[in-house]
Coordinates of C-alpha atoms in Angstrom, one line a residue:
Chain E
M1 CA 100.3 118.9 65.4
N2 CA 102.5 118.1 68.3
S3 CA 104.3 114.9 69.1
K4 CA 103.7 114.7 72.8
R5 CA 102.3 111.6 74.4
F6 CA 100.4 112.9 77.4
L7 CA 96.8 112.1 76.7
P8 CA 95.3 108.7 75.6
L9 CA 93.6 108.6 72.3
A10 CA 90.9 106.4 73.9
A11 CA 89.9 109.3 76.1
M12 CA 89.5 111.5 73.0
E13 CA 87.1 108.9 71.5
K14 CA 85.2 108.7 74.8
I15 CA 84.8 112.5 74.9
L16 CA 83.6 112.6 71.3
K17 CA 81.1 109.7 71.8
N18 CA 79.9 111.3 75.0
S19 CA 79.3 114.5 73.0
G20 CA 77.0 112.6 70.5
A21 CA 79.4 111.2 67.9
E22 CA 78.2 108.0 66.3
R23 CA 81.6 107.3 64.8
V24 CA 85.0 108.9 65.1
S25 CA 87.9 108.7 62.6
D26 CA 91.4 107.9 63.9
K27 CA 92.6 111.3 62.6
A28 CA 89.9 113.1 64.5
K29 CA 91.0 111.5 67.8
A30 CA 94.6 112.5 67.0
A31 CA 93.5 116.0 66.1
L32 CA 91.5 116.5 69.3
K33 CA 94.4 115.1 71.3
D34 CA 96.9 117.5 69.7
V35 CA 94.7 120.5 70.3
V36 CA 93.8 119.6 73.8
E37 CA 97.4 118.8 74.7
D38 CA 98.6 122.1 73.3
I39 CA 96.0 124.0 75.4
A40 CA 96.9 122.0 78.5
I41 CA 100.7 122.7 78.0
K42 CA 100.0 126.4 77.6
I43 CA 98.0 126.5 80.8
A44 CA 100.6 124.4 82.6
E45 CA 103.4 126.7 81.5
N46 CA 101.5 129.8 82.7
A47 CA 100.7 128.1 86.0
V48 CA 104.4 127.2 86.6
K49 CA 105.4 130.8 86.0
L50 CA 102.8 132.0 88.4
S51 CA 103.9 129.6 91.1
V52 CA 107.5 130.7 90.7
H53 CA 106.3 134.3 90.8
A54 CA 104.6 133.6 94.1
G55 CA 107.9 132.2 95.5
R56 CA 106.7 128.6 95.6
K57 CA 108.1 125.3 94.3
T58 CA 104.7 123.7 94.3
V59 CA 102.1 124.4 91.7
K60 CA 98.7 124.9 93.4
A61 CA 95.1 125.0 92.1
G62 CA 95.1 128.8 92.3
D63 CA 98.0 128.9 89.8
I64 CA 95.9 126.8 87.4
K65 CA 92.8 129.0 87.8
L66 CA 94.8 132.2 87.3
A67 CA 96.7 130.7 84.4
V68 CA 93.5 129.9 82.5
K69 CA 92.5 133.6 82.6
E70 CA 95.8 134.7 81.0
Chain U
M1 CA 84.6 121.9 88.5
N2 CA 83.1 119.1 86.5
S3 CA 82.7 115.5 87.6
K4 CA 83.7 113.8 84.3
R5 CA 86.3 111.0 84.3
F6 CA 87.9 111.3 80.9
L7 CA 91.4 112.3 81.5
P8 CA 93.9 110.7 84.0
L9 CA 95.2 112.9 86.8
A10 CA 98.7 111.3 86.2
A11 CA 98.7 112.9 82.7
M12 CA 98.0 116.3 84.3
E13 CA 101.0 115.9 86.6
K14 CA 103.2 114.8 83.7
I15 CA 102.2 117.9 81.7
L16 CA 102.9 120.2 84.7
K17 CA 106.3 118.6 85.5
N18 CA 107.2 118.7 81.8
S19 CA 106.4 122.4 81.9
G20 CA 108.9 122.9 84.7
A21 CA 106.9 122.3 87.9
E22 CA 109.0 120.9 90.8
R23 CA 106.0 119.8 92.8
V24 CA 102.3 119.7 92.0
S25 CA 99.5 119.7 94.6
D26 CA 96.7 117.2 94.1
K27 CA 94.2 120.0 93.8
A28 CA 96.3 121.6 91.0
K29 CA 96.1 118.3 89.1
A30 CA 92.4 118.1 89.5
A31 CA 92.0 121.8 88.5
L32 CA 94.0 121.3 85.3
K33 CA 92.0 118.1 84.5
D34 CA 88.7 119.9 85.0
V35 CA 89.7 122.9 82.9
V36 CA 91.1 120.8 80.1
E37 CA 88.2 118.4 80.1
D38 CA 85.7 121.3 79.8
I39 CA 87.6 122.7 76.9
A40 CA 87.8 119.2 75.2
I41 CA 84.1 118.7 75.7
K42 CA 83.3 122.1 74.1
I43 CA 85.4 121.4 71.1
A44 CA 84.0 117.8 70.8
E45 CA 80.4 119.1 71.0
N46 CA 81.1 121.7 68.2
A47 CA 82.9 119.0 66.1
V48 CA 79.9 116.7 66.4
K49 CA 77.5 119.5 65.3
L50 CA 79.8 120.3 62.3
S51 CA 79.8 116.6 61.3
V52 CA 76.0 116.4 61.4
H53 CA 75.9 119.7 59.5
A54 CA 78.0 118.1 56.8
G55 CA 75.7 115.1 56.6
R56 CA 78.1 112.6 58.1
K57 CA 77.9 110.1 61.0
T58 CA 81.6 110.1 61.4
V59 CA 83.5 112.9 63.1
K60 CA 86.6 113.7 61.0
A61 CA 89.8 115.7 61.8
G62 CA 88.5 118.6 59.7
D63 CA 85.5 118.9 62.1
I64 CA 87.9 119.1 65.1
K65 CA 90.0 121.8 63.3
L66 CA 87.0 123.9 62.4
A67 CA 85.5 123.4 65.9
V68 CA 88.5 124.8 67.5
K69 CA 88.1 128.1 65.6
E70 CA 84.5 128.5 66.8

């Protein structure tokens, strides 16, 4: 469980409902948020490293795409 | 690339900046959003299946946790 506040809980409910959930517990929304945020942060950290490695100060889409594969 | 509108692009920028990015291209934000949404949708779909399998109409945190491992 992380304590970051990047993603809205309402978006987690929307994703779960859109995936067929009839009802979603509050803890389920929080759990999905934590997991997804952790994954997003890992990808972002890799992408930043890749942009630095390429001698850039700007993170580009190619950094994200490569970061996902790592 | 998906066309879903679950996660705000501003949150993607925040995550990248928080991970050390000085600047972030618009396409990088969109790329991170697409990747993270796709992952969130896969986890959500698994979690809904697991809740149905358990005879529930409510998705609970345990469904999310188990769904991540699959």
